[in-house]
PDB file of C-alpha atoms in Angstrom:
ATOM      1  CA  UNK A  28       0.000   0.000   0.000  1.00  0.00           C
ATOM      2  CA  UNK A  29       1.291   3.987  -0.448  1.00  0.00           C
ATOM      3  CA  UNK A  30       3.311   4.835  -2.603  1.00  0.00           C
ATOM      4  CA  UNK A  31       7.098   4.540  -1.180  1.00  0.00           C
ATOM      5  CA  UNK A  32       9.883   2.340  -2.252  1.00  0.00           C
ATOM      6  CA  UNK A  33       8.272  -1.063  -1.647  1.00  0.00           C
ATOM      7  CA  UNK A  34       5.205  -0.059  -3.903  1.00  0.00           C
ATOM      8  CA  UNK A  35       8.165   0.979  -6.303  1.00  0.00           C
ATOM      9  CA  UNK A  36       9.515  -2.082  -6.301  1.00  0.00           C
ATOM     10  CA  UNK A  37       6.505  -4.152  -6.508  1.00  0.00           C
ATOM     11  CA  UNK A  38       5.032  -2.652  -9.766  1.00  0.00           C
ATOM     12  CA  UNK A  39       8.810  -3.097 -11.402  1.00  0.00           C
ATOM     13  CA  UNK A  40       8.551  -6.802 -10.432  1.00  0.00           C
ATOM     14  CA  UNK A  41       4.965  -6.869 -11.547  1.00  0.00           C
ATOM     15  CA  UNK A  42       5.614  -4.986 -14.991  1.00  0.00           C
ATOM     16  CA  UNK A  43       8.296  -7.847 -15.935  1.00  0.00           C
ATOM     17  CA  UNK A  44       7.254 -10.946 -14.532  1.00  0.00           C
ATOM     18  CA  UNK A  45       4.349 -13.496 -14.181  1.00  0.00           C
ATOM     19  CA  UNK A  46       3.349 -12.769 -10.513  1.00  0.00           C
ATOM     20  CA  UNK A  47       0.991 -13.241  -7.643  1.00  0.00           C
ATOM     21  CA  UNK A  48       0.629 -11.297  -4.514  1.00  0.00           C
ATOM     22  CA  UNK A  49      -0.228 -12.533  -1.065  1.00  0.00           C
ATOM     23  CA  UNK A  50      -1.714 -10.450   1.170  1.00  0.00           C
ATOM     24  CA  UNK A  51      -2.793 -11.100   5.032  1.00  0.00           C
ATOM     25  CA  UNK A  52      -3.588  -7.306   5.017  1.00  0.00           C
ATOM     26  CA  UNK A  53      -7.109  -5.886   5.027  1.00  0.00           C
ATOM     27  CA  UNK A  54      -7.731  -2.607   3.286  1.00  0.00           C
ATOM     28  CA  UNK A  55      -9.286   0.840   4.846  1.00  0.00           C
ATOM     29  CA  UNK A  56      -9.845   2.218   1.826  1.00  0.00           C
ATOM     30  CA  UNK A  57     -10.225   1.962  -1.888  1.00  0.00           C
ATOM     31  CA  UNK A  58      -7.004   4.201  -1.803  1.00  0.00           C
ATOM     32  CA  UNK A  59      -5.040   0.742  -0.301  1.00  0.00           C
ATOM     33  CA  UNK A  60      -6.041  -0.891  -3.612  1.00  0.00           C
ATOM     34  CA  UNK A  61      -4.174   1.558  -6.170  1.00  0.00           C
ATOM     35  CA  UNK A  62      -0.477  -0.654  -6.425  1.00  0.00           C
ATOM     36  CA  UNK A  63      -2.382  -3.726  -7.323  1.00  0.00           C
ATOM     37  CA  UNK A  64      -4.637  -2.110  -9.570  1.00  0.00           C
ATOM     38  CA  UNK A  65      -2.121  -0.080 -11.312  1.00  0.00           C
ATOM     39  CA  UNK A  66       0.004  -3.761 -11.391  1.00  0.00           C
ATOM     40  CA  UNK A  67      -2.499  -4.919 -13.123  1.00  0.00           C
ATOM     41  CA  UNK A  68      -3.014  -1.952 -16.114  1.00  0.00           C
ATOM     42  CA  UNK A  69      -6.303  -0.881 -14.861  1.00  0.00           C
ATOM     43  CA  UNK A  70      -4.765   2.429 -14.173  1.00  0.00           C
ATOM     44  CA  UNK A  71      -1.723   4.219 -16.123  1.00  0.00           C
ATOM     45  CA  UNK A  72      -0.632   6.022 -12.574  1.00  0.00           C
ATOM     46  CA  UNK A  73      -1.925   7.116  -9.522  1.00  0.00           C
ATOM     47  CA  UNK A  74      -2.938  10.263 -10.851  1.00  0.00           C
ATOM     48  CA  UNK A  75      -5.093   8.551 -13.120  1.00  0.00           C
ATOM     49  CA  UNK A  76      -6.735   6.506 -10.144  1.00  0.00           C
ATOM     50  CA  UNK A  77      -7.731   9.988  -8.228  1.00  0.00           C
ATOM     51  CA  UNK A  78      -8.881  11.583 -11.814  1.00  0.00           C
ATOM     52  CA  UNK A  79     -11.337   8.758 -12.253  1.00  0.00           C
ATOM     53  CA  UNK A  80     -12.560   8.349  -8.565  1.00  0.00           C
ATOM     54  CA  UNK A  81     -11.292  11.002  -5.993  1.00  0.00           C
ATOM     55  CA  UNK A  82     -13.389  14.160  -4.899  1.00  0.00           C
ATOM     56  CA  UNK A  83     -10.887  15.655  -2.706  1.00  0.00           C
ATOM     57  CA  UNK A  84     -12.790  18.353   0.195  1.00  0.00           C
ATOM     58  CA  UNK A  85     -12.679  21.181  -0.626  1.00  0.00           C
ATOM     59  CA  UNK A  86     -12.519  22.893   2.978  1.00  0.00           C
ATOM     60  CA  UNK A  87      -9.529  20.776   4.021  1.00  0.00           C
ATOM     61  CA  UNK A  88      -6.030  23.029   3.957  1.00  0.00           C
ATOM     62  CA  UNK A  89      -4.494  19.721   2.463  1.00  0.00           C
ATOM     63  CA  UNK A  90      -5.544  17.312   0.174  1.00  0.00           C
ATOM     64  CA  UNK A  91      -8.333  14.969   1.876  1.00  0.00           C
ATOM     65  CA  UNK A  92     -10.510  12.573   0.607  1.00  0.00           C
ATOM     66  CA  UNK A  93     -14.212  13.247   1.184  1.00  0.00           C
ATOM     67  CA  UNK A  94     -16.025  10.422  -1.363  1.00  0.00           C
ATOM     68  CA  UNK A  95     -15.242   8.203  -3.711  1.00  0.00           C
ATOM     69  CA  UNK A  96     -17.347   8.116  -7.260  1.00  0.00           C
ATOM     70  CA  UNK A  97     -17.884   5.515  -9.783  1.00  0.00           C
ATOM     71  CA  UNK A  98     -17.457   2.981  -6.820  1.00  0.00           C
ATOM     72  CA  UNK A  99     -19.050   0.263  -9.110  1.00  0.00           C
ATOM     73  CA  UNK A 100     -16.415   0.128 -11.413  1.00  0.00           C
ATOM     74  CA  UNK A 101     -13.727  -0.367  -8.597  1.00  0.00           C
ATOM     75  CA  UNK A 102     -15.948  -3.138  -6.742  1.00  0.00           C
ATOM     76  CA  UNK A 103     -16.158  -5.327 -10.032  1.00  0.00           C
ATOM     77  CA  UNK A 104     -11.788  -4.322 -10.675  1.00  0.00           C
ATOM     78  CA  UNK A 105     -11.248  -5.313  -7.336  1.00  0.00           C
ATOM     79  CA  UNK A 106     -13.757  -9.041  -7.502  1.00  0.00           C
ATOM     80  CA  UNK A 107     -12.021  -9.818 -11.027  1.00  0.00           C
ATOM     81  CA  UNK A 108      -8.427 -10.186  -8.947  1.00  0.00           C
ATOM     82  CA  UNK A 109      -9.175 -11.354  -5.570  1.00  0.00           C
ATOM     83  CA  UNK A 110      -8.876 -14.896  -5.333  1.00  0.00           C
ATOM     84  CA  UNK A 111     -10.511 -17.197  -2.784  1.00  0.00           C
ATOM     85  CA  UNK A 112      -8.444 -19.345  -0.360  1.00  0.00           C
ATOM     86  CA  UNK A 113     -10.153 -21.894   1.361  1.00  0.00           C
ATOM     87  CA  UNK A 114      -8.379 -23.521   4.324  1.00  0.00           C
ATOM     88  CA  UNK A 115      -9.051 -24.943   7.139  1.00  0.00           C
ATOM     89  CA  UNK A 116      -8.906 -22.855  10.668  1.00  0.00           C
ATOM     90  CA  UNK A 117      -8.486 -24.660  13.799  1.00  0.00           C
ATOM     91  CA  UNK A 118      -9.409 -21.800  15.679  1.00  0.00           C
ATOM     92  CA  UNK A 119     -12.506 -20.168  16.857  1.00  0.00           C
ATOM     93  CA  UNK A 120     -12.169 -16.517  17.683  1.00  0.00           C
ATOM     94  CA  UNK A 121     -14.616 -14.917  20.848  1.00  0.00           C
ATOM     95  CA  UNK A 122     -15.048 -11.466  20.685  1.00  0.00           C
ATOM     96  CA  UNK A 123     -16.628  -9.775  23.999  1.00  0.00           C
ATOM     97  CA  UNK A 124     -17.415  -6.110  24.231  1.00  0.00           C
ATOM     98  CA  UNK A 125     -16.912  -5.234  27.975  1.00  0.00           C
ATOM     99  CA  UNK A 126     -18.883  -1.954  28.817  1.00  0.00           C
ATOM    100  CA  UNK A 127     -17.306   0.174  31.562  1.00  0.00           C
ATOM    101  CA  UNK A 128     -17.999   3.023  33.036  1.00  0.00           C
ATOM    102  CA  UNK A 129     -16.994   6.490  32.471  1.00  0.00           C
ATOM    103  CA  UNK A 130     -16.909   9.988  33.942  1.00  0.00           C
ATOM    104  CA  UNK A 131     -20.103  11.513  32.434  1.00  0.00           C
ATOM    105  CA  UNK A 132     -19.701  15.443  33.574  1.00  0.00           C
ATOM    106  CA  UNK A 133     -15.954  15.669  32.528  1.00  0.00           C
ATOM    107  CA  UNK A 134     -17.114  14.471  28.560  1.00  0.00           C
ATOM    108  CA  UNK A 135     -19.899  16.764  28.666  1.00  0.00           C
ATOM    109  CA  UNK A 136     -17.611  19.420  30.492  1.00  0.00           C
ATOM    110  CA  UNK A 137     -15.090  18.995  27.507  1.00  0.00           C
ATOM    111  CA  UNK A 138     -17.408  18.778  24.816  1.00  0.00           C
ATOM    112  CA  UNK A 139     -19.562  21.682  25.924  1.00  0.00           C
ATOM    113  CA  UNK A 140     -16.618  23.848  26.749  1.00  0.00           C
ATOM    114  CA  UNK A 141     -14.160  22.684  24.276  1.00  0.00           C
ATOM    115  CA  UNK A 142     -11.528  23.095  27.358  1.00  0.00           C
ATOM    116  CA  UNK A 143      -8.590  20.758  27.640  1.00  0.00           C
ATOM    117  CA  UNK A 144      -9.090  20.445  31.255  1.00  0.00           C
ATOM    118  CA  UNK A 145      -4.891  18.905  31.622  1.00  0.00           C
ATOM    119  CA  UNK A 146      -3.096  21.636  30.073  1.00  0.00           C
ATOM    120  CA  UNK A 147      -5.210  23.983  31.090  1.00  0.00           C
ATOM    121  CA  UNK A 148      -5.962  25.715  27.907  1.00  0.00           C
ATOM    122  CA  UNK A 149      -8.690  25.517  24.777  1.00  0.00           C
ATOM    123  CA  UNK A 150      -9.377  22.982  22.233  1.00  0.00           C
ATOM    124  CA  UNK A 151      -9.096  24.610  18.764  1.00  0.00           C
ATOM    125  CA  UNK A 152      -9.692  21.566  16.362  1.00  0.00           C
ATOM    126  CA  UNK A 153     -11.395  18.086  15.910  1.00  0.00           C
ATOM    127  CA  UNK A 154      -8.280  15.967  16.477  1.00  0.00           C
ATOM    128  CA  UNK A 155      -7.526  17.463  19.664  1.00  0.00           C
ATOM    129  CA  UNK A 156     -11.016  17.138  20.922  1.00  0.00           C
ATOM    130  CA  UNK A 157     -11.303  13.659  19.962  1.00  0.00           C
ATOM    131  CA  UNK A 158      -8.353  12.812  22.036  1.00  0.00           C
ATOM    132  CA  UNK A 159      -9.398  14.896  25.072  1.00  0.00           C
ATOM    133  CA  UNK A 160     -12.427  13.149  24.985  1.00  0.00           C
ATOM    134  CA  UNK A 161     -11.057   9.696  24.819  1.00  0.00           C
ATOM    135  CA  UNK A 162      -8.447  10.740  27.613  1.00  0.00           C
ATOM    136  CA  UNK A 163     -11.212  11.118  29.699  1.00  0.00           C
ATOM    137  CA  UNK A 164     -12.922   7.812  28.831  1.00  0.00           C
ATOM    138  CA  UNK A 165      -9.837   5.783  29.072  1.00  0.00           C
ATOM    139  CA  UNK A 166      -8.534   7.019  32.038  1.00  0.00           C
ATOM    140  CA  UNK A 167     -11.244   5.751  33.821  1.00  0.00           C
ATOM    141  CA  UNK A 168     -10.885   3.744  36.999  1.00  0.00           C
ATOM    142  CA  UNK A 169     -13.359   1.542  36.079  1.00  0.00           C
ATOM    143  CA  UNK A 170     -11.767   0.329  32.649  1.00  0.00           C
ATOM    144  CA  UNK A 171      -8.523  -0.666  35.350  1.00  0.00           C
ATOM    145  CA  UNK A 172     -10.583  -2.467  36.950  1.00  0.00           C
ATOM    146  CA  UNK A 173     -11.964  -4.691  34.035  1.00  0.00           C
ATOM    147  CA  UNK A 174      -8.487  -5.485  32.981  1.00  0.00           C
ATOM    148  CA  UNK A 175      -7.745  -7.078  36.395  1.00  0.00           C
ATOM    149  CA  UNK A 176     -10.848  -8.751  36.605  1.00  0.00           C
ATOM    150  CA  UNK A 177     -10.105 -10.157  32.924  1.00  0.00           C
ATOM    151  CA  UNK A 178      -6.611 -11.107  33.888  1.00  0.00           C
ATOM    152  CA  UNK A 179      -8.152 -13.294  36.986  1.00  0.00           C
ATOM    153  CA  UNK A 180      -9.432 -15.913  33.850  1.00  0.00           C
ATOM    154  CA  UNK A 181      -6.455 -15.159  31.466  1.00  0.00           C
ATOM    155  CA  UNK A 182      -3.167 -15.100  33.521  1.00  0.00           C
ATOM    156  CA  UNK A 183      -1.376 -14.526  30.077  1.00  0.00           C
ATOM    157  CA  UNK A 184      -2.393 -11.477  28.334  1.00  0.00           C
ATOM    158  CA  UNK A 185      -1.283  -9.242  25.515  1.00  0.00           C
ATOM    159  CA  UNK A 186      -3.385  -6.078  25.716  1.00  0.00           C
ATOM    160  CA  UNK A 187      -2.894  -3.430  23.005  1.00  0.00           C
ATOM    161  CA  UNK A 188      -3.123   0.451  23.613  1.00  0.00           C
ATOM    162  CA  UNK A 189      -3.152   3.858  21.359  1.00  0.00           C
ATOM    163  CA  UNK A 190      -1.873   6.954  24.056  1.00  0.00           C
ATOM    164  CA  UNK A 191       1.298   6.858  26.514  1.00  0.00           C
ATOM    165  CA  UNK A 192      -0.773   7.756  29.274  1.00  0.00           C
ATOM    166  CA  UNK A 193      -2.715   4.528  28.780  1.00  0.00           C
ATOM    167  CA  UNK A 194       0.622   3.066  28.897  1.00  0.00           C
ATOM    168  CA  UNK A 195       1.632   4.696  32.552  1.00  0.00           C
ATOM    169  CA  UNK A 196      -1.667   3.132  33.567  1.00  0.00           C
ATOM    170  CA  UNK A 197      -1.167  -0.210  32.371  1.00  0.00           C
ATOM    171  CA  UNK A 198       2.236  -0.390  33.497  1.00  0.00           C
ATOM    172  CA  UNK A 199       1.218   0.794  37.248  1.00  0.00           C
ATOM    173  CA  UNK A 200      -2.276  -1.969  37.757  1.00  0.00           C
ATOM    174  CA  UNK A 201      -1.842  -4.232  40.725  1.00  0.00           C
ATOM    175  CA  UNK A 202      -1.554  -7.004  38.267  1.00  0.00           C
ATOM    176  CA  UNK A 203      -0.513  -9.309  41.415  1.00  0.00           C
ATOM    177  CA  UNK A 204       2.636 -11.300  42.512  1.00  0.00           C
ATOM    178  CA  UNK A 205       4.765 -12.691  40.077  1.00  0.00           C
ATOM    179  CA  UNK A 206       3.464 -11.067  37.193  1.00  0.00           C
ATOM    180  CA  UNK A 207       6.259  -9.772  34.512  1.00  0.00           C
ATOM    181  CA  UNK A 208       5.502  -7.097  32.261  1.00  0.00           C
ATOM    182  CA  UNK A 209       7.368  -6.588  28.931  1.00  0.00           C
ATOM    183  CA  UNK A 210       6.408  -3.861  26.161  1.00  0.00           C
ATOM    184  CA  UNK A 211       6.773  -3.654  22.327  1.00  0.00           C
ATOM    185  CA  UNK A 212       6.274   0.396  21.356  1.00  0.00           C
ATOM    186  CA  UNK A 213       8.325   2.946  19.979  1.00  0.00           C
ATOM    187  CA  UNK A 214      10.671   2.733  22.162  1.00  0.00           C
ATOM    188  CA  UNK A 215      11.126  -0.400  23.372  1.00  0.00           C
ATOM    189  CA  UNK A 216      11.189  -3.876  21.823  1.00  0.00           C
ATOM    190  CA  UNK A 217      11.005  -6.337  24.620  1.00  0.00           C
ATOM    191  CA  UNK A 218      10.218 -10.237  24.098  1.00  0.00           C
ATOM    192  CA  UNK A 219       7.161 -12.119  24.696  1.00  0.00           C
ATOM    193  CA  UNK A 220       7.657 -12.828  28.338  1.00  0.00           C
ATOM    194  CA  UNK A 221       7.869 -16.927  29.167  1.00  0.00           C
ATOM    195  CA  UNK A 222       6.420 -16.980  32.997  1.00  0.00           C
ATOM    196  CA  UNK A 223       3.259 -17.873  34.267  1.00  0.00           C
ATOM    197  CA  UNK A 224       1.822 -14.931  34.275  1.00  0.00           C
ATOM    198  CA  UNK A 225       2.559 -12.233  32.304  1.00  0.00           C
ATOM    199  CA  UNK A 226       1.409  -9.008  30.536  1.00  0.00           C
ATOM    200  CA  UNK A 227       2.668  -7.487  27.116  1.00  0.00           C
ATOM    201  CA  UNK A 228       1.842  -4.138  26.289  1.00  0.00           C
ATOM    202  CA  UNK A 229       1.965  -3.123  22.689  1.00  0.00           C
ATOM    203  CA  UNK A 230       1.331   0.155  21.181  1.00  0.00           C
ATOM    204  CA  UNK A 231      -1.263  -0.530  18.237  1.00  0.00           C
ATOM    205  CA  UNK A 232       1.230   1.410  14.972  1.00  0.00           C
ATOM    206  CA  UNK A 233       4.133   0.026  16.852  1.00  0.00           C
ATOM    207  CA  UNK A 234       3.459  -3.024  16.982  1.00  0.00           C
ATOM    208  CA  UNK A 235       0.218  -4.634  14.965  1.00  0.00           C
ATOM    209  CA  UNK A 236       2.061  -6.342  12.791  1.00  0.00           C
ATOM    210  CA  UNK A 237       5.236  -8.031  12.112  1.00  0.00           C
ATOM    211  CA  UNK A 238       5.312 -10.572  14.943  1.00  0.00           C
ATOM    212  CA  UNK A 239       3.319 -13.380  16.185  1.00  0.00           C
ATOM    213  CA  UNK A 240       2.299 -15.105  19.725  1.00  0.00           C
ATOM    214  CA  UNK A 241       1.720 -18.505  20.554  1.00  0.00           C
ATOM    215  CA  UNK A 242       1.940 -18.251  24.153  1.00  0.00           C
ATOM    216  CA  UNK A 243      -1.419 -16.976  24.874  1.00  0.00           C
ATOM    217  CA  UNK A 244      -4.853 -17.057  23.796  1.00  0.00           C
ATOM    218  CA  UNK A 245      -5.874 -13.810  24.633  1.00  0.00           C
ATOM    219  CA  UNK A 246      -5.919 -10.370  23.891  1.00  0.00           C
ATOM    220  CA  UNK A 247      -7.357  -7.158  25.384  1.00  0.00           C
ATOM    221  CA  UNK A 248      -7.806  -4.574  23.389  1.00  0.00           C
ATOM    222  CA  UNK A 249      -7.868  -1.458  26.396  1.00  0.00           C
ATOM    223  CA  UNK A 250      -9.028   1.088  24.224  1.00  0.00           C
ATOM    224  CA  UNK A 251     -10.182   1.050  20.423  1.00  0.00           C
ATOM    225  CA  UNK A 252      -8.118   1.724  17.572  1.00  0.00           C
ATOM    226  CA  UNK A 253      -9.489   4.156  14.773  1.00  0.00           C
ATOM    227  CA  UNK A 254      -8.764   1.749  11.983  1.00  0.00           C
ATOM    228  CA  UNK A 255     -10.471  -1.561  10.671  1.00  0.00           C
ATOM    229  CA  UNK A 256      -7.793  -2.702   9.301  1.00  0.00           C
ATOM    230  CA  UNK A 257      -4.872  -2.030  12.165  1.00  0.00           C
ATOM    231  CA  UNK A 258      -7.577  -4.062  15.001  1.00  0.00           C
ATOM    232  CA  UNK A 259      -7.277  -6.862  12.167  1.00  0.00           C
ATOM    233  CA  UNK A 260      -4.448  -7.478  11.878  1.00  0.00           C
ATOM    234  CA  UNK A 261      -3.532  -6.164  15.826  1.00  0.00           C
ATOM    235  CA  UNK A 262      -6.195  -9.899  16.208  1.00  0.00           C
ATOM    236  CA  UNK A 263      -4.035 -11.763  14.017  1.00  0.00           C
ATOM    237  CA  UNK A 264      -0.896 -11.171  16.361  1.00  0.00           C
ATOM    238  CA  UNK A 265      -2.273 -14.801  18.106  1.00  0.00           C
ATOM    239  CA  UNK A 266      -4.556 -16.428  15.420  1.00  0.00           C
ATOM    240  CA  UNK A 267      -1.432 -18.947  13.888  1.00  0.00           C
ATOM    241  CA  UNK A 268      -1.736 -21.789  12.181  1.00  0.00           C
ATOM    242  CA  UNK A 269       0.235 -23.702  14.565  1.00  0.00           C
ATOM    243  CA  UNK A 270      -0.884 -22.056  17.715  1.00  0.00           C
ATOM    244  CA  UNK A 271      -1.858 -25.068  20.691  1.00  0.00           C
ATOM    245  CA  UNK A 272      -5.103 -23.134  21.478  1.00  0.00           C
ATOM    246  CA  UNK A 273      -8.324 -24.188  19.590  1.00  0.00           C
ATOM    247  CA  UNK A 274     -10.217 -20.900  21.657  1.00  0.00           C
ATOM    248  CA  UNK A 275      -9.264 -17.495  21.141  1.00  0.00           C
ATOM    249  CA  UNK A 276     -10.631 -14.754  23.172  1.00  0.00           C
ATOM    250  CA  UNK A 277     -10.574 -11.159  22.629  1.00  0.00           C
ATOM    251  CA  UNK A 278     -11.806  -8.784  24.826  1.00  0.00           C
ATOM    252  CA  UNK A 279     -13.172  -5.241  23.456  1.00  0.00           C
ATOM    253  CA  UNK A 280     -13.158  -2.426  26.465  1.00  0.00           C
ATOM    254  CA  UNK A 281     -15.352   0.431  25.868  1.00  0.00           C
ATOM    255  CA  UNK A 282     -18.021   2.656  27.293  1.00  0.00           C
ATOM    256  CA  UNK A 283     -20.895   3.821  25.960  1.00  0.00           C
ATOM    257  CA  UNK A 284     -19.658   7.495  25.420  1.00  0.00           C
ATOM    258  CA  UNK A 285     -20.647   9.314  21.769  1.00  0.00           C
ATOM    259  CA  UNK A 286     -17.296   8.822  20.664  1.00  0.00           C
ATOM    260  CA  UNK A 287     -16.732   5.045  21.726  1.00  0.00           C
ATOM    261  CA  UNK A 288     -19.853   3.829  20.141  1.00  0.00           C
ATOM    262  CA  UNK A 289     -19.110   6.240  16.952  1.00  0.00           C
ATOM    263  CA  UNK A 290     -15.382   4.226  16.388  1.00  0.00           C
ATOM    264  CA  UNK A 291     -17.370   1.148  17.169  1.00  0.00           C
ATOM    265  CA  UNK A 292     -19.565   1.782  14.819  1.00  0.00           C
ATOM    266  CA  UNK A 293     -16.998   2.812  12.162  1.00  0.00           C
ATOM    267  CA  UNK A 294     -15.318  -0.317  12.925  1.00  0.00           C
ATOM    268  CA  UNK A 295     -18.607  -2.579  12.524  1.00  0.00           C
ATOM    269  CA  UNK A 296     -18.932  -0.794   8.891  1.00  0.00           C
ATOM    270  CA  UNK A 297     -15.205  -2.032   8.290  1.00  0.00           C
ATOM    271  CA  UNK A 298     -14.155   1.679   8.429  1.00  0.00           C
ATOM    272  CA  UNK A 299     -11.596   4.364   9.271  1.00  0.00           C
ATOM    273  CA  UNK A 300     -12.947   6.117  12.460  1.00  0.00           C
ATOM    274  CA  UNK A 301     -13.555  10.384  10.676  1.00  0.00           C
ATOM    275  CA  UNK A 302     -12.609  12.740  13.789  1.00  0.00           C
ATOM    276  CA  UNK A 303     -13.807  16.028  11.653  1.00  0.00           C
ATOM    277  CA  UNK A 304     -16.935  13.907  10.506  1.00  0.00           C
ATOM    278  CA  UNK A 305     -17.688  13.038  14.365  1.00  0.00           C
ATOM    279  CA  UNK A 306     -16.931  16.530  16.167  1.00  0.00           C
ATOM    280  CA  UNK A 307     -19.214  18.768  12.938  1.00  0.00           C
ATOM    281  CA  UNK A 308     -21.634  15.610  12.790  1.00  0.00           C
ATOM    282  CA  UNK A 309     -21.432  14.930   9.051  1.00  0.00           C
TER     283      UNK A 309
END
């Protein structure tokens, strides 16, 4: 996907050889789909993609997309190359949505007010109030809690995050005696850990993808990720092939705030969470 050196090099390869590409990676967008459709001479460039289908907004200060057009076209371009294949999966994956609590006045404080009630000073766009907001739904004593009461089943966990402070509080819960905690982020790189019982906290860009886990079977997703396809494949970090565990659980916390059940809801639709779309309710 993009447009850097490795989609360089894959549409040299493509242009001279007989080739086929696998692909464990789900797309966000029809804008993931552009290499492989310009590998396959549907498309001269990418310019010619974003001619044919783009409509860029207009009140963006860079270039945004805001709809797609002549979707039909791409739908039947992308069925005529996807190809089918069948296997058979050993394991059966348990999604659970766990509901917490939340602190009602501060969201309504900081929506109302558009204050950012840490630094002390006002919210002056959509991304920042998106992640005020969710600062004060994650932070949440309650969510803590569930994580604890989760790890009393599941002694082995690997429980992704999105902020550093949700990283100060994971690293700080009363996990118990004997407990080791390792990370994987952008800044450190630690191995699975091999004890008993044992937490590994990974930062969803740093670490969704790239390595797998056989050691556990579950997975606790503290706090939701804006993109379909980054929880995919940030679920596929235990789902192996030759994984021992037949049962897979993963474990979805959330509250019932406007702004968890609009990324949920985003995610159901196999979407890419839209801050500006959420805050001006478009």
């Amino acid at each position: 996907m993009g447009k850097g050196q490795w989609v360089k090099a894959f549409l040299q390869i493509a242009k001279n050889n007989e080739w086929i590409l696998l692909s464990a990676t789900p797309e966000d967008t029809w804008l993931d789909y552009i290499p492989v459709f310009i590998a396959n001479g549907f498309y001269k460039n990418r310019t010619d993609f974003m001619r044919k289908h783009v409509v860029f907004s207009r009140m963006s200060k860079f270039p945004k997309v805001d709809r797609y057009i002549n979707t039909g076209r791409l739908i039947r371009l992308r069925n005529s190359i996807l190809i089918n294949m069948d296997f058979n999966r050993q394991t059966v994956s348990h999604h659970e949505d766990i509901y917490v609590k939340y602190d009602i006045s501060a969201y309504k404080d900081i929506m109302r007010n558009r204050w950012n009630i840490w630094d002390n000073e006002p919210i002056v766009n959509a991304g920042e109030l998106c992640y005020a907001l969710r600062k004060a739904v994650n932070t949440d004593e309650f969510r803590s809690v569930a994580v604890l009461e989760i790890m009393e089943k599941h002694p082995k966990a690997i429980i992704f995050y999105n902020f550093d402070y949700e990283l100060d509080i994971l690293k700080n819960l009363g996990y118990g005696p004997n407990t080791e905690i390792a990370q994987w982020n952008g800044h450190k790189h630690q191995p699975v850990p091999e004890g008993v019982r044992w937490v590994y906290l990974v930062q969803y860009t740093a670490g969704c993808e790239g390595w797998n886990c056989i050691k556990t079977d579950t997975i606790i997703f503290y706090s939701q990720n804006y993109s379909y396809k980054v929880m995919t494949q940030a679920s596929g970090r235990i789902d192996r092939l030759n994984t021992p565990y037949t049962d897979l659980y993963y474990y979805h916390l959330k509250s019932r705030s406007g702004i968890d059940l609009a990324i949920s809801k985003a995610l159901k639709a196999k979407k890419k969470f839209n801050e500006g779309r959420f805050v001006h309710g478009k």
